[in-house]
mmCIF file of C-alpha atoms in Angstrom:
data_model
loop_
_atom_site.group_PDB
_atom_site.id
_atom_site.type_symbol
_atom_site.label_atom_id
_atom_site.label_comp_id
_atom_site.label_asym_id
_atom_site.label_seq_id
_atom_site.Cartn_x
_atom_site.Cartn_y
_atom_site.Cartn_z
ATOM 1 C CA MET A 1 -52.502 5.960 -3.283
ATOM 2 C CA ARG A 2 -50.938 6.400 -6.635
ATOM 3 C CA ARG A 3 -48.673 9.062 -5.354
ATOM 4 C CA LEU A 4 -47.386 7.095 -2.577
ATOM 5 C CA LEU A 5 -46.990 4.136 -4.822
ATOM 6 C CA PHE A 6 -44.968 6.413 -7.120
ATOM 7 C CA LEU A 7 -42.970 7.710 -3.901
ATOM 8 C CA ALA A 8 -42.226 4.450 -2.636
ATOM 9 C CA MET A 9 -40.824 3.427 -6.231
ATOM 10 C CA ALA A 10 -38.517 6.222 -6.372
ATOM 11 C CA ILE A 11 -37.170 5.678 -3.112
ATOM 12 C CA LEU A 12 -36.449 1.955 -4.233
ATOM 13 C CA MET A 13 -34.653 2.836 -7.336
ATOM 14 C CA LEU A 14 -32.701 5.674 -5.827
ATOM 15 C CA ALA A 15 -31.612 2.855 -2.699
ATOM 16 C CA GLY A 16 -30.648 0.494 -5.788
ATOM 17 C CA CYS A 17 -28.317 3.199 -7.185
ATOM 18 C CA ALA A 18 -26.646 4.133 -3.922
ATOM 19 C CA SER A 19 -22.792 2.892 -3.857
ATOM 20 C CA THR A 20 -21.535 0.679 -1.153
ATOM 21 C CA PRO A 21 -17.962 -0.232 -0.498
ATOM 22 C CA THR A 22 -16.398 -3.731 -1.347
ATOM 23 C CA VAL A 23 -16.292 -5.327 1.780
ATOM 24 C CA HIS A 24 -14.117 -8.740 2.879
ATOM 25 C CA THR A 25 -14.168 -10.316 6.397
ATOM 26 C CA ASP A 26 -12.190 -13.153 7.757
ATOM 27 C CA ALA A 27 -12.361 -15.100 10.916
ATOM 28 C CA ASP A 28 -10.649 -17.327 12.959
ATOM 29 C CA PRO A 29 -12.719 -20.653 12.906
ATOM 30 C CA SER A 30 -11.395 -21.618 16.283
ATOM 31 C CA ALA A 31 -12.201 -18.317 18.021
ATOM 32 C CA ASN A 32 -15.311 -18.404 20.544
ATOM 33 C CA PHE A 33 -16.878 -15.042 19.965
ATOM 34 C CA SER A 34 -19.815 -15.618 22.209
ATOM 35 C CA GLY A 35 -17.114 -15.748 25.212
ATOM 36 C CA TYR A 36 -15.893 -12.130 24.263
ATOM 37 C CA ARG A 37 -17.734 -9.196 26.172
ATOM 38 C CA THR A 38 -15.369 -6.250 25.953
ATOM 39 C CA TYR A 39 -12.948 -4.639 23.929
ATOM 40 C CA THR A 40 -10.204 -2.205 24.062
ATOM 41 C CA TRP A 41 -8.667 0.072 21.443
ATOM 42 C CA LEU A 42 -4.875 -0.801 20.639
ATOM 43 C CA THR A 43 -4.525 1.359 17.475
ATOM 44 C CA LYS A 44 -7.108 4.285 16.405
ATOM 45 C CA PRO A 45 -7.023 5.748 12.943
ATOM 46 C CA ASP A 46 -6.247 9.193 14.202
ATOM 47 C CA GLN A 47 -2.484 7.756 15.182
ATOM 48 C CA GLN A 48 -1.899 7.452 11.407
ATOM 49 C CA GLY A 49 -2.414 10.875 10.051
ATOM 50 C CA VAL A 50 -6.026 10.331 9.121
ATOM 51 C CA PRO A 51 -8.202 13.490 9.393
ATOM 52 C CA PRO A 52 -9.650 13.910 12.706
ATOM 53 C CA LEU A 53 -13.346 13.947 11.895
ATOM 54 C CA ALA A 54 -12.777 11.052 9.743
ATOM 55 C CA ALA A 55 -11.079 9.089 12.509
ATOM 56 C CA GLN A 56 -13.901 9.994 15.159
ATOM 57 C CA ARG A 57 -16.338 8.644 13.005
ATOM 58 C CA ILE A 58 -14.535 5.302 12.364
ATOM 59 C CA VAL A 59 -14.177 4.900 16.249
ATOM 60 C CA GLU A 60 -17.774 5.961 16.741
ATOM 61 C CA TYR A 61 -19.141 3.290 13.907
ATOM 62 C CA VAL A 62 -16.986 0.724 15.075
ATOM 63 C CA ASN A 63 -18.053 1.264 18.752
ATOM 64 C CA ALA A 64 -21.604 1.117 17.697
ATOM 65 C CA GLN A 65 -21.508 -2.233 15.841
ATOM 66 C CA LEU A 66 -19.576 -3.632 18.937
ATOM 67 C CA ASN A 67 -22.166 -2.199 21.349
ATOM 68 C CA ALA A 68 -24.940 -3.604 19.078
ATOM 69 C CA LYS A 69 -23.291 -7.327 19.559
ATOM 70 C CA GLY A 70 -23.272 -6.874 23.188
ATOM 71 C CA TRP A 71 -19.578 -5.660 23.745
ATOM 72 C CA ARG A 72 -18.521 -2.791 26.073
ATOM 73 C CA GLU A 73 -15.307 -0.836 26.083
ATOM 74 C CA ALA A 74 -13.156 -1.433 28.927
ATOM 75 C CA PRO A 75 -9.600 -0.643 29.779
ATOM 76 C CA ASP A 76 -8.414 -4.338 29.813
ATOM 77 C CA GLY A 77 -10.803 -5.805 27.127
ATOM 78 C CA ASP A 78 -11.115 -9.289 26.097
ATOM 79 C CA VAL A 79 -10.299 -8.204 22.481
ATOM 80 C CA ALA A 80 -7.939 -5.441 21.331
ATOM 81 C CA VAL A 81 -9.423 -3.600 18.228
ATOM 82 C CA ALA A 82 -7.032 -2.024 15.614
ATOM 83 C CA ALA A 83 -8.080 0.028 12.744
ATOM 84 C CA HIS A 84 -5.915 1.198 9.756
ATOM 85 C CA VAL A 85 -6.555 3.460 6.722
ATOM 86 C CA ALA A 86 -4.741 3.469 3.751
ATOM 87 C CA THR A 87 -5.165 5.408 0.326
ATOM 88 C CA GLN A 88 -3.972 4.838 -3.122
ATOM 89 C CA GLN A 89 -3.940 6.911 -6.216
ATOM 90 C CA GLN A 90 -5.341 5.169 -9.083
ATOM 91 C CA GLN A 91 -5.919 6.053 -12.894
ATOM 92 C CA SER A 92 -8.485 5.144 -15.637
ATOM 93 C CA LEU A 93 -8.011 5.987 -19.200
ATOM 94 C CA ASP A 94 -11.109 7.029 -21.307
ATOM 95 C CA THR A 95 -10.419 7.011 -25.048
ATOM 96 C CA MET A 96 -12.933 8.439 -27.435
ATOM 97 C CA TYR A 97 -12.153 7.660 -31.336
ATOM 98 C CA SER A 98 -13.600 9.917 -33.939
ATOM 99 C CA GLY A 99 -13.132 8.392 -37.665
ATOM 100 C CA PRO A 100 -12.266 7.509 -39.905
ATOM 101 C CA MET A 101 -14.134 10.097 -42.007
ATOM 102 C CA TYR A 102 -15.681 8.476 -45.080
ATOM 103 C CA GLY A 103 -16.976 10.435 -47.934
ATOM 104 C CA GLY A 104 -20.373 9.885 -49.751
ATOM 105 C CA TRP A 105 -21.173 8.182 -52.735
ATOM 106 C CA GLY A 106 -23.502 9.580 -55.536
ATOM 107 C CA TRP A 107 -24.838 9.441 -58.980
ATOM 108 C CA GLY A 108 -25.210 12.906 -59.323
ATOM 109 C CA PRO A 109 -23.343 15.337 -61.322
ATOM 110 C CA GLY A 110 -20.017 14.484 -59.917
ATOM 111 C CA TRP A 111 -19.481 11.165 -58.630
ATOM 112 C CA TYR A 112 -17.138 11.317 -55.376
ATOM 113 C CA GLY A 113 -15.749 9.215 -52.835
ATOM 114 C CA GLY A 114 -12.912 9.184 -50.245
ATOM 115 C CA MET A 115 -11.765 8.597 -46.901
ATOM 116 C CA GLY A 116 -10.194 10.935 -44.216
ATOM 117 C CA MET A 117 -7.902 10.288 -41.000
ATOM 118 C CA GLY A 118 -9.891 9.895 -37.749
ATOM 119 C CA SER A 119 -8.480 10.700 -34.280
ATOM 120 C CA ALA A 120 -8.143 9.376 -30.925
ATOM 121 C CA THR A 121 -8.636 11.451 -27.787
ATOM 122 C CA THR A 122 -7.274 9.947 -24.330
ATOM 123 C CA ARG A 123 -8.528 11.429 -21.154
ATOM 124 C CA VAL A 124 -6.703 10.276 -17.537
ATOM 125 C CA HIS A 125 -8.800 10.275 -14.829
ATOM 126 C CA THR A 126 -7.214 10.135 -11.437
ATOM 127 C CA TYR A 127 -8.840 9.131 -8.450
ATOM 128 C CA THR A 128 -8.286 7.998 -4.675
ATOM 129 C CA VAL A 129 -9.104 4.580 -3.416
ATOM 130 C CA GLY A 130 -9.505 4.336 0.501
ATOM 131 C CA THR A 131 -9.233 1.127 2.252
ATOM 132 C CA LEU A 132 -10.413 0.857 6.137
ATOM 133 C CA VAL A 133 -9.091 -2.309 7.900
ATOM 134 C CA VAL A 134 -10.288 -3.321 11.384
ATOM 135 C CA ASP A 135 -8.523 -6.007 13.171
ATOM 136 C CA LEU A 136 -9.632 -7.889 16.131
ATOM 137 C CA PHE A 137 -7.202 -9.636 18.513
ATOM 138 C CA ASP A 138 -7.407 -12.052 21.586
ATOM 139 C CA SER A 139 -6.087 -9.952 24.422
ATOM 140 C CA LYS A 140 -4.915 -13.156 26.110
ATOM 141 C CA THR A 141 -3.294 -15.022 23.541
ATOM 142 C CA LYS A 142 -2.330 -12.258 21.156
ATOM 143 C CA GLN A 143 -3.711 -13.879 18.131
ATOM 144 C CA ALA A 144 -5.894 -12.531 15.533
ATOM 145 C CA ILE A 145 -9.089 -13.758 15.490
ATOM 146 C CA TRP A 146 -11.066 -11.314 12.901
ATOM 147 C CA ARG A 147 -10.409 -8.790 10.221
ATOM 148 C CA GLY A 148 -12.678 -6.816 8.166
ATOM 149 C CA THR A 149 -11.828 -4.560 5.212
ATOM 150 C CA ALA A 150 -13.777 -1.966 3.183
ATOM 151 C CA SER A 151 -12.401 -0.150 -0.009
ATOM 152 C CA ASP A 152 -14.109 2.334 -2.150
ATOM 153 C CA THR A 153 -13.446 5.405 -4.182
ATOM 154 C CA VAL A 154 -12.985 8.364 -1.853
ATOM 155 C CA PRO A 155 -15.534 11.036 -2.770
ATOM 156 C CA ASP A 156 -15.056 14.936 -2.446
ATOM 157 C CA ASP A 157 -18.171 15.335 -0.863
ATOM 158 C CA PRO A 158 -17.658 14.862 2.871
ATOM 159 C CA ALA A 159 -21.246 13.870 3.475
ATOM 160 C CA LYS A 160 -21.041 10.946 0.635
ATOM 161 C CA GLY A 161 -17.742 9.912 2.617
ATOM 162 C CA ASP A 162 -19.301 9.510 5.780
ATOM 163 C CA ALA A 163 -22.125 7.572 4.232
ATOM 164 C CA LEU A 164 -19.589 5.032 2.166
ATOM 165 C CA LEU A 165 -17.735 5.074 5.649
ATOM 166 C CA ARG A 166 -21.021 4.171 7.863
ATOM 167 C CA ALA A 167 -22.115 1.702 5.155
ATOM 168 C CA GLY A 168 -18.788 -0.321 5.087
ATOM 169 C CA ILE A 169 -18.571 -0.415 8.786
ATOM 170 C CA ALA A 170 -22.279 -1.767 9.070
ATOM 171 C CA GLU A 171 -21.394 -4.420 6.359
ATOM 172 C CA MET A 172 -18.184 -5.527 8.163
ATOM 173 C CA PHE A 173 -19.823 -6.277 11.079
#
């Protein structure tokens, strides 16, 4: 029993450390989402130079979310879906200070004191931030009805990137 409790606590702690993208959504308050049943892709990420596997995953995960809401993909759907991906290089600066160096004080044979110069070392860290934007348009009126965005640092590990992508799209919808 104690072992099971420890395992459950460890899982909860790891889940709390998991990173999720920053997600924002916006919807047209006059849009009647209950009236929409079908959708069609207007713009897919693979048309924008996104790596093929990432583009496939984006389409797959968006399709899964829309299907979970009862929507089905159709050639002339009620809603047109457009997905766009953008990346941006960003930098952070980490500065470490060492000093100033102070000498000691003492009463022994040779009282001393003094001060030395300190130094600062700055490290530049460059990283990539990726943003996924998913837009939904009413096919009849051609008006935007919903937008979701998810942004986060792009990890080097493809498995972590896939997990972030899946979490961001799930939170969007």
